[in-house]
JSON list of C-alpha atoms in Angstrom, two decimals:
[
{"chain": "A", "resi": 1416, "resn": "GLN", "atom": "CA", "xyz": [0.03, -0.03, 0.00]},
{"chain": "A", "resi": 1417, "resn": "VAL", "atom": "CA", "xyz": [1.29, 3.35, -0.95]},
{"chain": "A", "resi": 1418, "resn": "GLN", "atom": "CA", "xyz": [1.96, 5.74, 1.95]},
{"chain": "A", "resi": 1419, "resn": "LEU", "atom": "CA", "xyz": [3.24, 9.35, 1.85]},
{"chain": "A", "resi": 1420, "resn": "VAL", "atom": "CA", "xyz": [4.55, 10.61, 5.20]},
{"chain": "A", "resi": 1421, "resn": "GLN", "atom": "CA", "xyz": [5.33, 14.33, 5.44]},
{"chain": "A", "resi": 1422, "resn": "SER", "atom": "CA", "xyz": [7.63, 16.15, 7.81]},
{"chain": "A", "resi": 1423, "resn": "GLY", "atom": "CA", "xyz": [8.94, 19.70, 8.13]},
{"chain": "A", "resi": 1424, "resn": "GLY", "atom": "CA", "xyz": [6.95, 22.86, 8.31]},
{"chain": "A", "resi": 1425, "resn": "GLY", "atom": "CA", "xyz": [6.42, 25.27, 11.21]},
{"chain": "A", "resi": 1426, "resn": "SER", "atom": "CA", "xyz": [6.28, 28.90, 11.99]},
{"chain": "A", "resi": 1427, "resn": "VAL", "atom": "CA", "xyz": [8.58, 31.55, 10.41]},
{"chain": "A", "resi": 1428, "resn": "GLN", "atom": "CA", "xyz": [8.62, 35.30, 9.93]},
{"chain": "A", "resi": 1429, "resn": "PRO", "atom": "CA", "xyz": [8.20, 36.84, 6.51]},
{"chain": "A", "resi": 1430, "resn": "GLY", "atom": "CA", "xyz": [11.38, 36.43, 4.50]},
{"chain": "A", "resi": 1431, "resn": "GLY", "atom": "CA", "xyz": [12.21, 33.18, 6.19]},
{"chain": "A", "resi": 1432, "resn": "SER", "atom": "CA", "xyz": [12.75, 29.70, 4.85]},
{"chain": "A", "resi": 1433, "resn": "LEU", "atom": "CA", "xyz": [11.36, 26.12, 5.54]},
{"chain": "A", "resi": 1434, "resn": "ARG", "atom": "CA", "xyz": [11.83, 22.76, 3.95]},
{"chain": "A", "resi": 1435, "resn": "LEU", "atom": "CA", "xyz": [9.18, 20.17, 3.63]},
{"chain": "A", "resi": 1436, "resn": "SER", "atom": "CA", "xyz": [9.76, 16.47, 3.02]},
{"chain": "A", "resi": 1437, "resn": "CYS", "atom": "CA", "xyz": [7.48, 13.74, 1.80]},
{"chain": "A", "resi": 1438, "resn": "ALA", "atom": "CA", "xyz": [8.66, 10.23, 2.20]},
{"chain": "A", "resi": 1439, "resn": "ALA", "atom": "CA", "xyz": [7.02, 7.63, -0.08]},
{"chain": "A", "resi": 1440, "resn": "SER", "atom": "CA", "xyz": [6.78, 3.91, 0.54]},
{"chain": "A", "resi": 1441, "resn": "GLY", "atom": "CA", "xyz": [4.96, 1.07, -1.04]},
{"chain": "A", "resi": 1442, "resn": "TYR", "atom": "CA", "xyz": [6.06, 1.92, -4.58]},
{"chain": "A", "resi": 1443, "resn": "THR", "atom": "CA", "xyz": [8.83, 3.42, -6.47]},
{"chain": "A", "resi": 1444, "resn": "GLY", "atom": "CA", "xyz": [8.21, 7.18, -6.32]},
{"chain": "A", "resi": 1445, "resn": "SER", "atom": "CA", "xyz": [9.60, 7.83, -9.77]},
{"chain": "A", "resi": 1446, "resn": "ARG", "atom": "CA", "xyz": [6.47, 6.14, -11.36]},
{"chain": "A", "resi": 1447, "resn": "TYR", "atom": "CA", "xyz": [4.19, 9.00, -10.49]},
{"chain": "A", "resi": 1448, "resn": "ARG", "atom": "CA", "xyz": [3.98, 12.80, -10.77]},
{"chain": "A", "resi": 1449, "resn": "MET", "atom": "CA", "xyz": [4.59, 14.22, -7.30]},
{"chain": "A", "resi": 1450, "resn": "THR", "atom": "CA", "xyz": [2.88, 17.54, -6.41]},
{"chain": "A", "resi": 1451, "resn": "TRP", "atom": "CA", "xyz": [2.72, 19.86, -3.51]},
{"chain": "A", "resi": 1452, "resn": "PHE", "atom": "CA", "xyz": [-0.65, 21.49, -2.69]},
{"chain": "A", "resi": 1453, "resn": "ARG", "atom": "CA", "xyz": [-1.62, 23.94, -0.05]},
{"chain": "A", "resi": 1454, "resn": "GLN", "atom": "CA", "xyz": [-4.89, 25.02, 1.44]},
{"chain": "A", "resi": 1455, "resn": "ALA", "atom": "CA", "xyz": [-5.48, 28.15, 3.40]},
{"chain": "A", "resi": 1456, "resn": "PRO", "atom": "CA", "xyz": [-8.53, 28.45, 5.73]},
{"chain": "A", "resi": 1457, "resn": "GLY", "atom": "CA", "xyz": [-11.58, 29.14, 3.80]},
{"chain": "A", "resi": 1458, "resn": "LYS", "atom": "CA", "xyz": [-9.84, 28.57, 0.50]},
{"chain": "A", "resi": 1459, "resn": "GLU", "atom": "CA", "xyz": [-9.61, 25.75, -2.06]},
{"chain": "A", "resi": 1460, "resn": "ARG", "atom": "CA", "xyz": [-6.67, 23.51, -2.24]},
{"chain": "A", "resi": 1461, "resn": "GLU", "atom": "CA", "xyz": [-4.27, 24.79, -4.79]},
{"chain": "A", "resi": 1462, "resn": "GLY", "atom": "CA", "xyz": [-1.28, 23.28, -6.65]},
{"chain": "A", "resi": 1463, "resn": "VAL", "atom": "CA", "xyz": [2.06, 24.88, -5.64]},
{"chain": "A", "resi": 1464, "resn": "ALA", "atom": "CA", "xyz": [4.80, 22.82, -7.32]},
{"chain": "A", "resi": 1465, "resn": "SER", "atom": "CA", "xyz": [5.14, 19.63, -9.29]},
{"chain": "A", "resi": 1466, "resn": "ILE", "atom": "CA", "xyz": [7.86, 17.23, -10.54]},
{"chain": "A", "resi": 1467, "resn": "ASP", "atom": "CA", "xyz": [7.31, 14.52, -13.01]},
{"chain": "A", "resi": 1468, "resn": "THR", "atom": "CA", "xyz": [9.04, 11.21, -13.57]},
{"chain": "A", "resi": 1469, "resn": "TYR", "atom": "CA", "xyz": [11.64, 12.88, -15.74]},
{"chain": "A", "resi": 1470, "resn": "GLY", "atom": "CA", "xyz": [12.45, 15.44, -13.06]},
{"chain": "A", "resi": 1471, "resn": "ARG", "atom": "CA", "xyz": [10.73, 18.31, -14.89]},
{"chain": "A", "resi": 1472, "resn": "THR", "atom": "CA", "xyz": [9.23, 20.89, -12.58]},
{"chain": "A", "resi": 1473, "resn": "SER", "atom": "CA", "xyz": [6.18, 23.11, -12.72]},
{"chain": "A", "resi": 1474, "resn": "TYR", "atom": "CA", "xyz": [5.28, 25.94, -10.36]},
{"chain": "A", "resi": 1475, "resn": "GLN", "atom": "CA", "xyz": [2.38, 28.19, -9.56]},
{"chain": "A", "resi": 1476, "resn": "GLY", "atom": "CA", "xyz": [3.19, 31.68, -10.63]},
{"chain": "A", "resi": 1477, "resn": "SER", "atom": "CA", "xyz": [3.09, 33.23, -7.13]},
{"chain": "A", "resi": 1478, "resn": "VAL", "atom": "CA", "xyz": [5.83, 30.82, -5.90]},
{"chain": "A", "resi": 1479, "resn": "THR", "atom": "CA", "xyz": [8.09, 30.89, -8.99]},
{"chain": "A", "resi": 1480, "resn": "GLY", "atom": "CA", "xyz": [11.63, 31.87, -7.94]},
{"chain": "A", "resi": 1481, "resn": "ARG", "atom": "CA", "xyz": [10.94, 31.31, -4.16]},
{"chain": "A", "resi": 1482, "resn": "PHE", "atom": "CA", "xyz": [9.98, 27.68, -3.93]},
{"chain": "A", "resi": 1483, "resn": "THR", "atom": "CA", "xyz": [11.87, 24.70, -5.44]},
{"chain": "A", "resi": 1484, "resn": "THR", "atom": "CA", "xyz": [10.78, 21.12, -5.52]},
{"chain": "A", "resi": 1485, "resn": "SER", "atom": "CA", "xyz": [13.11, 18.21, -5.85]},
{"chain": "A", "resi": 1486, "resn": "GLN", "atom": "CA", "xyz": [13.18, 14.46, -5.29]},
{"chain": "A", "resi": 1487, "resn": "ASP", "atom": "CA", "xyz": [15.68, 11.89, -4.17]},
{"chain": "A", "resi": 1488, "resn": "ASN", "atom": "CA", "xyz": [14.84, 8.73, -5.98]},
{"chain": "A", "resi": 1489, "resn": "ALA", "atom": "CA", "xyz": [17.21, 6.66, -3.96]},
{"chain": "A", "resi": 1490, "resn": "LYS", "atom": "CA", "xyz": [15.30, 7.66, -0.76]},
{"chain": "A", "resi": 1491, "resn": "ASN", "atom": "CA", "xyz": [11.88, 7.89, -2.40]},
{"chain": "A", "resi": 1492, "resn": "THR", "atom": "CA", "xyz": [11.54, 11.29, -0.88]},
{"chain": "A", "resi": 1493, "resn": "LEU", "atom": "CA", "xyz": [10.10, 14.52, -2.25]},
{"chain": "A", "resi": 1494, "resn": "TYR", "atom": "CA", "xyz": [11.16, 17.98, -1.04]},
{"chain": "A", "resi": 1495, "resn": "LEU", "atom": "CA", "xyz": [9.79, 21.46, -1.16]},
{"chain": "A", "resi": 1496, "resn": "GLN", "atom": "CA", "xyz": [12.22, 24.29, -0.24]},
{"chain": "A", "resi": 1497, "resn": "LEU", "atom": "CA", "xyz": [10.33, 27.39, 0.65]},
{"chain": "A", "resi": 1498, "resn": "ASN", "atom": "CA", "xyz": [12.39, 30.67, 0.60]},
{"chain": "A", "resi": 1499, "resn": "SER", "atom": "CA", "xyz": [11.43, 34.31, 0.90]},
{"chain": "A", "resi": 1500, "resn": "LEU", "atom": "CA", "xyz": [8.18, 33.29, 2.53]},
{"chain": "A", "resi": 1501, "resn": "LYS", "atom": "CA", "xyz": [5.23, 35.68, 2.68]},
{"chain": "A", "resi": 1502, "resn": "THR", "atom": "CA", "xyz": [2.20, 35.82, 4.93]},
{"chain": "A", "resi": 1503, "resn": "GLU", "atom": "CA", "xyz": [0.04, 34.61, 2.04]},
{"chain": "A", "resi": 1504, "resn": "ASP", "atom": "CA", "xyz": [2.08, 31.37, 1.92]},
{"chain": "A", "resi": 1505, "resn": "THR", "atom": "CA", "xyz": [0.36, 30.35, 5.22]},
{"chain": "A", "resi": 1506, "resn": "GLY", "atom": "CA", "xyz": [-1.58, 27.13, 5.02]},
{"chain": "A", "resi": 1507, "resn": "MET", "atom": "CA", "xyz": [-1.63, 23.34, 5.27]},
{"chain": "A", "resi": 1508, "resn": "TYR", "atom": "CA", "xyz": [0.69, 21.82, 2.75]},
{"chain": "A", "resi": 1509, "resn": "TYR", "atom": "CA", "xyz": [0.13, 18.37, 1.28]},
{"chain": "A", "resi": 1510, "resn": "CYS", "atom": "CA", "xyz": [2.16, 16.12, -1.02]},
{"chain": "A", "resi": 1511, "resn": "ALA", "atom": "CA", "xyz": [0.33, 14.02, -3.54]},
{"chain": "A", "resi": 1512, "resn": "ALA", "atom": "CA", "xyz": [1.20, 11.38, -6.08]},
{"chain": "A", "resi": 1513, "resn": "GLY", "atom": "CA", "xyz": [-0.59, 10.18, -9.26]},
{"chain": "A", "resi": 1514, "resn": "GLY", "atom": "CA", "xyz": [-0.41, 9.53, -12.91]},
{"chain": "A", "resi": 1515, "resn": "VAL", "atom": "CA", "xyz": [-1.36, 13.10, -13.82]},
{"chain": "A", "resi": 1516, "resn": "PRO", "atom": "CA", "xyz": [-0.51, 14.75, -17.18]},
{"chain": "A", "resi": 1517, "resn": "ILE", "atom": "CA", "xyz": [1.42, 17.95, -17.08]},
{"chain": "A", "resi": 1518, "resn": "SER", "atom": "CA", "xyz": [-1.42, 19.93, -18.38]},
{"chain": "A", "resi": 1519, "resn": "ARG", "atom": "CA", "xyz": [-3.49, 19.18, -15.28]},
{"chain": "A", "resi": 1520, "resn": "TRP", "atom": "CA", "xyz": [-0.76, 18.96, -12.60]},
{"chain": "A", "resi": 1521, "resn": "PHE", "atom": "CA", "xyz": [-2.58, 21.50, -10.42]},
{"chain": "A", "resi": 1522, "resn": "SER", "atom": "CA", "xyz": [-5.87, 19.61, -10.18]},
{"chain": "A", "resi": 1523, "resn": "PRO", "atom": "CA", "xyz": [-6.15, 17.93, -6.79]},
{"chain": "A", "resi": 1524, "resn": "ASP", "atom": "CA", "xyz": [-9.04, 15.60, -7.90]},
{"chain": "A", "resi": 1525, "resn": "LEU", "atom": "CA", "xyz": [-6.67, 13.76, -10.17]},
{"chain": "A", "resi": 1526, "resn": "TYR", "atom": "CA", "xyz": [-4.29, 12.57, -7.50]},
{"chain": "A", "resi": 1527, "resn": "VAL", "atom": "CA", "xyz": [-4.65, 9.12, -5.85]},
{"chain": "A", "resi": 1528, "resn": "TYR", "atom": "CA", "xyz": [-2.26, 9.28, -2.82]},
{"chain": "A", "resi": 1529, "resn": "TRP", "atom": "CA", "xyz": [-1.91, 12.00, -0.30]},
{"chain": "A", "resi": 1530, "resn": "GLY", "atom": "CA", "xyz": [0.29, 12.88, 2.57]},
{"chain": "A", "resi": 1531, "resn": "GLN", "atom": "CA", "xyz": [-1.13, 13.77, 6.02]},
{"chain": "A", "resi": 1532, "resn": "GLY", "atom": "CA", "xyz": [-0.37, 17.49, 5.68]},
{"chain": "A", "resi": 1533, "resn": "THR", "atom": "CA", "xyz": [1.91, 19.90, 7.49]},
{"chain": "A", "resi": 1534, "resn": "GLN", "atom": "CA", "xyz": [1.25, 23.37, 8.60]},
{"chain": "A", "resi": 1535, "resn": "VAL", "atom": "CA", "xyz": [3.24, 26.32, 7.37]},
{"chain": "A", "resi": 1536, "resn": "THR", "atom": "CA", "xyz": [2.64, 29.62, 9.19]},
{"chain": "A", "resi": 1537, "resn": "VAL", "atom": "CA", "xyz": [4.26, 32.86, 8.12]},
{"chain": "A", "resi": 1538, "resn": "SER", "atom": "CA", "xyz": [3.70, 35.67, 10.57]},
{"chain": "A", "resi": 1539, "resn": "SER", "atom": "CA", "xyz": [5.58, 38.57, 12.02]}
]
């Protein structure tokens, strides 16, 4: 059974950095597109960053240049480095895996496997 276990997150001031991890088990991670989503209170879940089986990345416009996603296939672990954080980056962050085409990478309904979520709070 596929499991995604997240770690990292926390509270930082604006301009700070955090790193999130998502460890996959039960399959070889490189078989699926891996994507980070976030959800702020009262808002819909939105795609933040994605990486496909070839290592190609896609980002939401608001995080381009600030967030970087990567994966270590040997460890079956996905990472999200969050730099220059802003208050609007606050939310619950989830990793997800699925056979999703690049044209729909930001659609949460297409992902099969989900991590448990980790909170990121950016506040002064």
